[in-house]
């Protein structure tokens, strides 16, 4: 843990008191309005928190909102930093460590993504089931004492995934499933790269989330991630993405994301654990 993390924890604790956080949500490009119904919100600008994102990519808000929702204590990060802004694959390490120190156990990441699958149209919501770290950089490089050997099986927590699926039915929001392939950006993919992503088993392409999932798993957080499809990938189904389109479509999709997140918080954990006993599987 860095001193930036310790300082950020202290600053947040000085504003929220002894409250322990249950859930954290990271709202990506254009998705700030997916936050809804936070009671007694405490708003802390990222400028006040060392190690939190300080860039200003349009479409990101730059503040942490803490409060309660449906009986749970929640933190919303409105805006994230990306590898493409800093060249640092650990750019989200301090915020995620800070949230973990404040008690967060469940992390819900959201992002805007390009679709490389014909039936995932723009505005679809997609629950990530897995990812491909196509870029290579890994935020755990250099971790001490074998601490980097983190299992990425079930990186996307099966219990949280089940809750999201139940929530989508309750909220009347259709929720697809897919595999996300991380490209560094900031340039969008070439048509050939999009074709490769499809061939290699991806459903979505995007510029965030994957390093955050890896860091979060190292911290022991349970992770779920939702993409809003803002476009078809370059050269696929006429896709020719732009940042303006990403923002605009994400802002439209934030409405159904908001419904889904509210319904998710109302769902309860399954009584049974991650894996079914093998006897049941045979
Ligand atoms: N590629 C990468 N990132 C994205 C895209 C895309 O097509 N759309 C939104 N974020």
mmCIF file of C-alpha atoms and ligand atoms in Angstrom:
data_model
loop_
_atom_site.group_PDB
_atom_site.id
_atom_site.type_symbol
_atom_site.label_atom_id
_atom_site.label_comp_id
_atom_site.label_asym_id
_atom_site.label_seq_id
_atom_site.Cartn_x
_atom_site.Cartn_y
_atom_site.Cartn_z
ATOM 1 C CA UNK A 1 0.000 0.000 0.000
ATOM 2 C CA UNK A 2 1.334 3.432 -0.934
ATOM 3 C CA UNK A 3 1.212 6.575 1.150
ATOM 4 C CA UNK A 4 -1.225 8.003 -1.422
ATOM 5 C CA UNK A 5 -3.606 5.187 -0.505
ATOM 6 C CA UNK A 6 -3.168 5.831 3.240
ATOM 7 C CA UNK A 7 -3.752 9.551 2.777
ATOM 8 C CA UNK A 8 -6.833 9.007 0.606
ATOM 9 C CA UNK A 9 -8.265 6.562 3.151
ATOM 10 C CA UNK A 10 -7.723 9.105 5.944
ATOM 11 C CA UNK A 11 -9.309 11.945 3.969
ATOM 12 C CA UNK A 12 -12.352 9.842 3.125
ATOM 13 C CA UNK A 13 -12.690 8.575 6.698
ATOM 14 C CA UNK A 14 -12.527 12.151 7.990
ATOM 15 C CA UNK A 15 -15.632 12.872 5.898
ATOM 16 C CA UNK A 16 -17.648 9.671 6.294
ATOM 17 C CA UNK A 17 -16.738 8.703 9.859
ATOM 18 C CA UNK A 18 -16.795 5.049 10.830
ATOM 19 C CA UNK A 19 -18.980 3.955 7.895
ATOM 20 C CA UNK A 20 -17.781 0.726 6.249
ATOM 21 C CA UNK A 21 -18.461 0.420 2.542
ATOM 22 C CA UNK A 22 -20.086 -2.663 1.018
ATOM 23 C CA UNK A 23 -20.181 -1.966 -2.708
ATOM 24 C CA UNK A 24 -18.189 0.205 -5.059
ATOM 25 C CA UNK A 25 -19.213 1.121 -8.592
ATOM 26 C CA UNK A 26 -16.890 2.580 -11.204
ATOM 27 C CA UNK A 27 -18.900 4.477 -13.807
ATOM 28 C CA UNK A 28 -17.111 4.873 -17.112
ATOM 29 C CA UNK A 29 -17.388 7.226 -20.061
ATOM 30 C CA UNK A 30 -20.775 8.964 -20.240
ATOM 31 C CA UNK A 31 -22.225 6.690 -17.556
ATOM 32 C CA UNK A 32 -22.250 9.103 -14.597
ATOM 33 C CA UNK A 33 -26.034 9.414 -14.689
ATOM 34 C CA UNK A 34 -26.367 5.683 -13.957
ATOM 35 C CA UNK A 35 -25.958 6.653 -10.303
ATOM 36 C CA UNK A 36 -29.363 7.173 -8.784
ATOM 37 C CA UNK A 37 -30.996 7.313 -5.395
ATOM 38 C CA UNK A 38 -27.922 7.585 -3.187
ATOM 39 C CA UNK A 39 -29.134 8.754 0.225
ATOM 40 C CA UNK A 40 -27.155 11.278 2.278
ATOM 41 C CA UNK A 41 -24.454 11.520 -0.383
ATOM 42 C CA UNK A 42 -21.001 12.747 0.550
ATOM 43 C CA UNK A 43 -19.232 14.033 -2.546
ATOM 44 C CA UNK A 44 -15.439 14.150 -2.635
ATOM 45 C CA UNK A 45 -13.742 15.584 -5.735
ATOM 46 C CA UNK A 46 -10.855 13.492 -6.978
ATOM 47 C CA UNK A 47 -8.606 16.580 -6.653
ATOM 48 C CA UNK A 48 -8.815 16.084 -2.883
ATOM 49 C CA UNK A 49 -7.663 12.455 -3.089
ATOM 50 C CA UNK A 50 -4.021 11.705 -3.930
ATOM 51 C CA UNK A 51 -3.639 8.919 -6.454
ATOM 52 C CA UNK A 52 -7.193 9.292 -7.757
ATOM 53 C CA UNK A 53 -7.648 10.158 -11.455
ATOM 54 C CA UNK A 54 -6.624 13.740 -12.147
ATOM 55 C CA UNK A 55 -6.957 13.780 -15.942
ATOM 56 C CA UNK A 56 -9.844 15.355 -17.766
ATOM 57 C CA UNK A 57 -10.969 13.049 -20.552
ATOM 58 C CA UNK A 58 -14.337 14.393 -21.607
ATOM 59 C CA UNK A 59 -17.192 12.223 -20.448
ATOM 60 C CA UNK A 60 -15.677 11.615 -17.024
ATOM 61 C CA UNK A 61 -16.816 13.473 -13.941
ATOM 62 C CA UNK A 62 -13.971 13.127 -11.451
ATOM 63 C CA UNK A 63 -15.605 12.622 -8.080
ATOM 64 C CA UNK A 64 -16.305 9.998 -5.462
ATOM 65 C CA UNK A 65 -19.829 9.796 -4.070
ATOM 66 C CA UNK A 66 -20.458 7.835 -0.879
ATOM 67 C CA UNK A 67 -23.830 7.167 0.710
ATOM 68 C CA UNK A 68 -26.443 4.501 1.249
ATOM 69 C CA UNK A 69 -28.721 2.762 -1.216
ATOM 70 C CA UNK A 70 -31.265 0.054 -0.424
ATOM 71 C CA UNK A 71 -29.694 -0.454 2.984
ATOM 72 C CA UNK A 72 -26.156 -0.934 1.659
ATOM 73 C CA UNK A 73 -23.287 1.520 1.963
ATOM 74 C CA UNK A 74 -22.018 2.345 -1.472
ATOM 75 C CA UNK A 75 -19.273 4.309 -3.187
ATOM 76 C CA UNK A 76 -19.489 5.513 -6.752
ATOM 77 C CA UNK A 77 -16.393 6.525 -8.644
ATOM 78 C CA UNK A 78 -17.622 8.907 -11.329
ATOM 79 C CA UNK A 79 -14.827 8.587 -13.826
ATOM 80 C CA UNK A 80 -11.727 6.433 -13.985
ATOM 81 C CA UNK A 81 -8.223 6.889 -15.310
ATOM 82 C CA UNK A 82 -7.014 4.794 -18.201
ATOM 83 C CA UNK A 83 -3.715 3.305 -19.251
ATOM 84 C CA UNK A 84 -3.945 5.428 -22.399
ATOM 85 C CA UNK A 85 -3.796 8.629 -20.343
ATOM 86 C CA UNK A 86 -0.764 7.744 -18.285
ATOM 87 C CA UNK A 87 1.027 4.749 -19.789
ATOM 88 C CA UNK A 88 0.754 3.328 -16.272
ATOM 89 C CA UNK A 89 -1.088 0.015 -16.073
ATOM 90 C CA UNK A 90 -1.446 0.577 -12.296
ATOM 91 C CA UNK A 91 -3.209 3.897 -12.807
ATOM 92 C CA UNK A 92 -6.303 2.681 -10.881
ATOM 93 C CA UNK A 93 -4.355 0.935 -8.117
ATOM 94 C CA UNK A 94 -4.646 3.684 -5.475
ATOM 95 C CA UNK A 95 -8.419 4.161 -5.857
ATOM 96 C CA UNK A 96 -9.050 0.418 -5.730
ATOM 97 C CA UNK A 97 -6.732 -0.097 -2.756
ATOM 98 C CA UNK A 98 -8.455 2.796 -1.019
ATOM 99 C CA UNK A 99 -11.887 1.292 -1.577
ATOM 100 C CA UNK A 100 -10.691 -2.093 -0.321
ATOM 101 C CA UNK A 101 -9.253 -0.436 2.823
ATOM 102 C CA UNK A 102 -12.644 1.179 3.425
ATOM 103 C CA UNK A 103 -14.244 -2.259 3.543
ATOM 104 C CA UNK A 104 -15.547 -2.663 -0.004
ATOM 105 C CA UNK A 105 -15.957 -6.332 -0.882
ATOM 106 C CA UNK A 106 -17.899 -6.091 -4.119
ATOM 107 C CA UNK A 107 -16.717 -4.028 -7.064
ATOM 108 C CA UNK A 108 -18.912 -3.317 -10.070
ATOM 109 C CA UNK A 109 -17.045 -1.906 -13.056
ATOM 110 C CA UNK A 110 -18.843 -0.330 -15.996
ATOM 111 C CA UNK A 111 -17.529 0.800 -19.348
ATOM 112 C CA UNK A 112 -18.383 1.735 -22.903
ATOM 113 C CA UNK A 113 -17.275 -0.852 -25.438
ATOM 114 C CA UNK A 114 -17.331 -1.684 -29.119
ATOM 115 C CA UNK A 115 -19.199 -4.807 -30.231
ATOM 116 C CA UNK A 116 -17.585 -7.418 -32.446
ATOM 117 C CA UNK A 117 -20.620 -9.694 -32.373
ATOM 118 C CA UNK A 118 -23.503 -9.164 -34.790
ATOM 119 C CA UNK A 119 -26.298 -9.549 -32.227
ATOM 120 C CA UNK A 120 -24.770 -7.145 -29.706
ATOM 121 C CA UNK A 121 -26.190 -3.906 -31.026
ATOM 122 C CA UNK A 122 -25.315 -0.408 -29.847
ATOM 123 C CA UNK A 123 -27.101 0.347 -26.534
ATOM 124 C CA UNK A 124 -27.011 -3.315 -25.452
ATOM 125 C CA UNK A 125 -25.905 -3.998 -21.892
ATOM 126 C CA UNK A 126 -23.428 -6.849 -21.584
ATOM 127 C CA UNK A 127 -22.385 -8.674 -18.425
ATOM 128 C CA UNK A 128 -18.727 -9.600 -18.777
ATOM 129 C CA UNK A 129 -18.064 -13.275 -18.219
ATOM 130 C CA UNK A 130 -14.330 -13.122 -18.912
ATOM 131 C CA UNK A 131 -11.654 -11.024 -20.565
ATOM 132 C CA UNK A 132 -8.632 -11.268 -22.825
ATOM 133 C CA UNK A 133 -5.663 -9.140 -21.822
ATOM 134 C CA UNK A 134 -4.567 -8.751 -25.404
ATOM 135 C CA UNK A 135 -2.248 -5.809 -24.694
ATOM 136 C CA UNK A 136 0.054 -7.705 -22.418
ATOM 137 C CA UNK A 137 0.839 -5.181 -19.640
ATOM 138 C CA UNK A 138 -0.164 -6.611 -16.278
ATOM 139 C CA UNK A 139 -0.569 -4.405 -13.184
ATOM 140 C CA UNK A 140 0.848 -7.116 -10.938
ATOM 141 C CA UNK A 141 4.275 -7.131 -12.608
ATOM 142 C CA UNK A 142 6.759 -6.471 -9.787
ATOM 143 C CA UNK A 143 4.432 -7.635 -7.003
ATOM 144 C CA UNK A 144 6.513 -8.855 -4.077
ATOM 145 C CA UNK A 145 6.662 -12.362 -2.576
ATOM 146 C CA UNK A 146 4.766 -14.231 -5.273
ATOM 147 C CA UNK A 147 1.850 -11.837 -4.683
ATOM 148 C CA UNK A 148 1.230 -11.561 -8.399
ATOM 149 C CA UNK A 149 0.234 -15.170 -8.926
ATOM 150 C CA UNK A 150 -3.449 -14.398 -8.657
ATOM 151 C CA UNK A 151 -5.969 -16.860 -10.060
ATOM 152 C CA UNK A 152 -8.085 -15.378 -12.819
ATOM 153 C CA UNK A 153 -10.530 -18.284 -12.911
ATOM 154 C CA UNK A 154 -13.834 -16.856 -11.752
ATOM 155 C CA UNK A 155 -12.341 -13.350 -11.970
ATOM 156 C CA UNK A 156 -15.897 -12.258 -12.744
ATOM 157 C CA UNK A 157 -17.662 -13.486 -9.646
ATOM 158 C CA UNK A 158 -20.315 -16.135 -10.388
ATOM 159 C CA UNK A 159 -22.488 -15.061 -7.456
ATOM 160 C CA UNK A 160 -22.511 -11.432 -8.534
ATOM 161 C CA UNK A 161 -23.193 -12.534 -12.113
ATOM 162 C CA UNK A 162 -26.214 -14.520 -10.970
ATOM 163 C CA UNK A 163 -27.482 -11.514 -9.050
ATOM 164 C CA UNK A 164 -27.121 -9.307 -12.108
ATOM 165 C CA UNK A 165 -29.008 -11.819 -14.243
ATOM 166 C CA UNK A 166 -31.834 -11.971 -11.712
ATOM 167 C CA UNK A 167 -31.817 -8.170 -11.442
ATOM 168 C CA UNK A 168 -32.092 -7.771 -15.211
ATOM 169 C CA UNK A 169 -35.233 -9.899 -15.275
ATOM 170 C CA UNK A 170 -36.761 -7.950 -12.385
ATOM 171 C CA UNK A 171 -35.886 -4.597 -13.964
ATOM 172 C CA UNK A 172 -37.066 -5.585 -17.441
ATOM 173 C CA UNK A 173 -33.635 -4.783 -18.895
ATOM 174 C CA UNK A 174 -32.107 -7.253 -21.301
ATOM 175 C CA UNK A 175 -28.605 -8.225 -20.293
ATOM 176 C CA UNK A 176 -26.331 -10.074 -22.693
ATOM 177 C CA UNK A 177 -23.123 -11.861 -21.780
ATOM 178 C CA UNK A 178 -19.748 -11.541 -23.399
ATOM 179 C CA UNK A 179 -15.965 -11.630 -23.320
ATOM 180 C CA UNK A 180 -14.111 -8.308 -23.348
ATOM 181 C CA UNK A 181 -10.785 -7.823 -25.077
ATOM 182 C CA UNK A 182 -8.625 -4.990 -23.795
ATOM 183 C CA UNK A 183 -6.783 -2.755 -26.235
ATOM 184 C CA UNK A 184 -4.693 0.112 -24.861
ATOM 185 C CA UNK A 185 -6.200 2.829 -27.039
ATOM 186 C CA UNK A 186 -6.402 5.744 -27.297
ATOM 187 C CA UNK A 187 -6.628 5.120 -31.034
ATOM 188 C CA UNK A 188 -9.497 2.817 -31.876
ATOM 189 C CA UNK A 189 -8.774 -0.604 -33.323
ATOM 190 C CA UNK A 190 -8.150 -1.201 -37.007
ATOM 191 C CA UNK A 191 -10.684 -3.325 -38.898
ATOM 192 C CA UNK A 192 -8.063 -6.102 -38.985
ATOM 193 C CA UNK A 193 -7.713 -5.943 -35.188
ATOM 194 C CA UNK A 194 -11.468 -6.124 -34.787
ATOM 195 C CA UNK A 195 -11.540 -9.177 -37.050
ATOM 196 C CA UNK A 196 -8.772 -10.717 -34.964
ATOM 197 C CA UNK A 197 -10.687 -10.004 -31.744
ATOM 198 C CA UNK A 198 -13.698 -11.878 -33.118
ATOM 199 C CA UNK A 199 -11.555 -14.765 -34.280
ATOM 200 C CA UNK A 200 -9.872 -15.024 -30.887
ATOM 201 C CA UNK A 201 -13.153 -15.286 -28.992
ATOM 202 C CA UNK A 202 -13.966 -11.727 -27.948
ATOM 203 C CA UNK A 203 -17.447 -10.223 -28.085
ATOM 204 C CA UNK A 204 -16.426 -6.706 -27.099
ATOM 205 C CA UNK A 205 -13.395 -4.462 -27.434
ATOM 206 C CA UNK A 206 -12.538 -1.631 -25.069
ATOM 207 C CA UNK A 207 -9.845 0.470 -23.421
ATOM 208 C CA UNK A 208 -10.387 -0.013 -19.693
ATOM 209 C CA UNK A 209 -11.538 -2.416 -16.984
ATOM 210 C CA UNK A 210 -9.071 -5.294 -17.454
ATOM 211 C CA UNK A 211 -6.217 -3.825 -15.345
ATOM 212 C CA UNK A 212 -8.822 -2.910 -12.708
ATOM 213 C CA UNK A 213 -10.139 -6.461 -12.574
ATOM 214 C CA UNK A 214 -6.622 -7.831 -12.112
ATOM 215 C CA UNK A 215 -5.805 -5.356 -9.325
ATOM 216 C CA UNK A 216 -9.159 -5.986 -7.647
ATOM 217 C CA UNK A 217 -8.635 -9.752 -7.659
ATOM 218 C CA UNK A 218 -5.207 -9.233 -6.069
ATOM 219 C CA UNK A 219 -6.983 -7.216 -3.357
ATOM 220 C CA UNK A 220 -9.502 -10.013 -2.846
ATOM 221 C CA UNK A 221 -12.475 -8.024 -4.116
ATOM 222 C CA UNK A 222 -15.311 -9.789 -5.872
ATOM 223 C CA UNK A 223 -15.827 -8.264 -9.299
ATOM 224 C CA UNK A 224 -18.647 -7.843 -11.767
ATOM 225 C CA UNK A 225 -18.437 -5.763 -14.930
ATOM 226 C CA UNK A 226 -21.040 -4.392 -17.305
ATOM 227 C CA UNK A 227 -20.374 -2.906 -20.730
ATOM 228 C CA UNK A 228 -22.677 -0.669 -22.648
ATOM 229 C CA UNK A 229 -22.174 -1.220 -26.343
ATOM 230 C CA UNK A 230 -21.749 2.180 -27.964
ATOM 231 C CA UNK A 231 -20.824 1.039 -31.475
ATOM 232 C CA UNK A 232 -19.830 -1.851 -33.651
ATOM 233 C CA UNK A 233 -16.060 -2.302 -33.789
ATOM 234 C CA UNK A 234 -14.155 -0.641 -36.634
ATOM 235 C CA UNK A 235 -14.979 -2.179 -40.007
ATOM 236 C CA UNK A 236 -17.548 -4.586 -38.520
ATOM 237 C CA UNK A 237 -21.189 -4.018 -39.489
ATOM 238 C CA UNK A 238 -20.191 -0.557 -40.691
ATOM 239 C CA UNK A 239 -18.573 0.395 -37.377
ATOM 240 C CA UNK A 240 -16.367 3.498 -37.429
ATOM 241 C CA UNK A 241 -16.133 4.530 -33.758
ATOM 242 C CA UNK A 242 -15.459 8.003 -32.422
ATOM 243 C CA UNK A 243 -15.194 9.401 -28.903
ATOM 244 C CA UNK A 244 -18.209 11.657 -29.518
ATOM 245 C CA UNK A 245 -20.342 8.648 -30.516
ATOM 246 C CA UNK A 246 -19.091 6.665 -27.523
ATOM 247 C CA UNK A 247 -20.131 9.441 -25.126
ATOM 248 C CA UNK A 248 -23.470 10.081 -26.736
ATOM 249 C CA UNK A 249 -24.608 6.445 -26.889
ATOM 250 C CA UNK A 250 -23.245 5.723 -23.409
ATOM 251 C CA UNK A 251 -25.297 8.592 -22.002
ATOM 252 C CA UNK A 252 -28.403 7.061 -23.587
ATOM 253 C CA UNK A 253 -27.536 3.602 -22.266
ATOM 254 C CA UNK A 254 -26.960 4.953 -18.766
ATOM 255 C CA UNK A 255 -30.738 4.992 -18.290
ATOM 256 C CA UNK A 256 -31.104 1.215 -18.489
ATOM 257 C CA UNK A 257 -27.842 0.748 -16.605
ATOM 258 C CA UNK A 258 -29.297 2.834 -13.777
ATOM 259 C CA UNK A 259 -32.338 0.551 -13.605
ATOM 260 C CA UNK A 260 -30.130 -2.508 -13.603
ATOM 261 C CA UNK A 261 -27.842 -1.225 -10.831
ATOM 262 C CA UNK A 262 -30.783 -0.307 -8.594
ATOM 263 C CA UNK A 263 -32.362 -3.728 -9.124
ATOM 264 C CA UNK A 264 -29.002 -5.416 -8.468
ATOM 265 C CA UNK A 265 -28.681 -3.819 -5.045
ATOM 266 C CA UNK A 266 -32.091 -5.181 -4.119
ATOM 267 C CA UNK A 267 -31.115 -8.765 -4.951
ATOM 268 C CA UNK A 268 -29.771 -11.086 -2.296
ATOM 269 C CA UNK A 269 -26.805 -13.401 -2.422
ATOM 270 C CA UNK A 270 -27.459 -17.046 -3.287
ATOM 271 C CA UNK A 271 -27.469 -19.270 -0.248
ATOM 272 C CA UNK A 272 -25.213 -21.742 -2.004
ATOM 273 C CA UNK A 273 -21.575 -21.084 -2.803
ATOM 274 C CA UNK A 274 -19.615 -20.415 -5.977
ATOM 275 C CA UNK A 275 -19.497 -23.938 -7.332
ATOM 276 C CA UNK A 276 -22.118 -26.605 -7.307
ATOM 277 C CA UNK A 277 -20.999 -29.784 -5.586
ATOM 278 C CA UNK A 278 -19.525 -32.036 -8.280
ATOM 279 C CA UNK A 279 -22.147 -34.705 -7.508
ATOM 280 C CA UNK A 280 -24.811 -32.339 -8.848
ATOM 281 C CA UNK A 281 -22.912 -31.767 -12.056
ATOM 282 C CA UNK A 282 -22.772 -35.416 -13.086
HETATM 283 N N1 LIG B 1 -13.065 0.203 -29.252
HETATM 284 C C1 LIG B 1 -12.441 0.433 -28.081
HETATM 285 N N2 LIG B 1 -12.996 1.068 -27.068
HETATM 286 C C2 LIG B 1 -14.251 1.495 -27.227
HETATM 287 C C3 LIG B 1 -14.968 1.286 -28.417
HETATM 288 C C4 LIG B 1 -14.342 0.603 -29.483
HETATM 289 O O1 LIG B 1 -14.898 0.367 -30.560
HETATM 290 N N3 LIG B 1 -16.197 1.836 -28.226
HETATM 291 C C5 LIG B 1 -16.209 2.337 -26.975
HETATM 292 N N4 LIG B 1 -15.046 2.137 -26.356
#
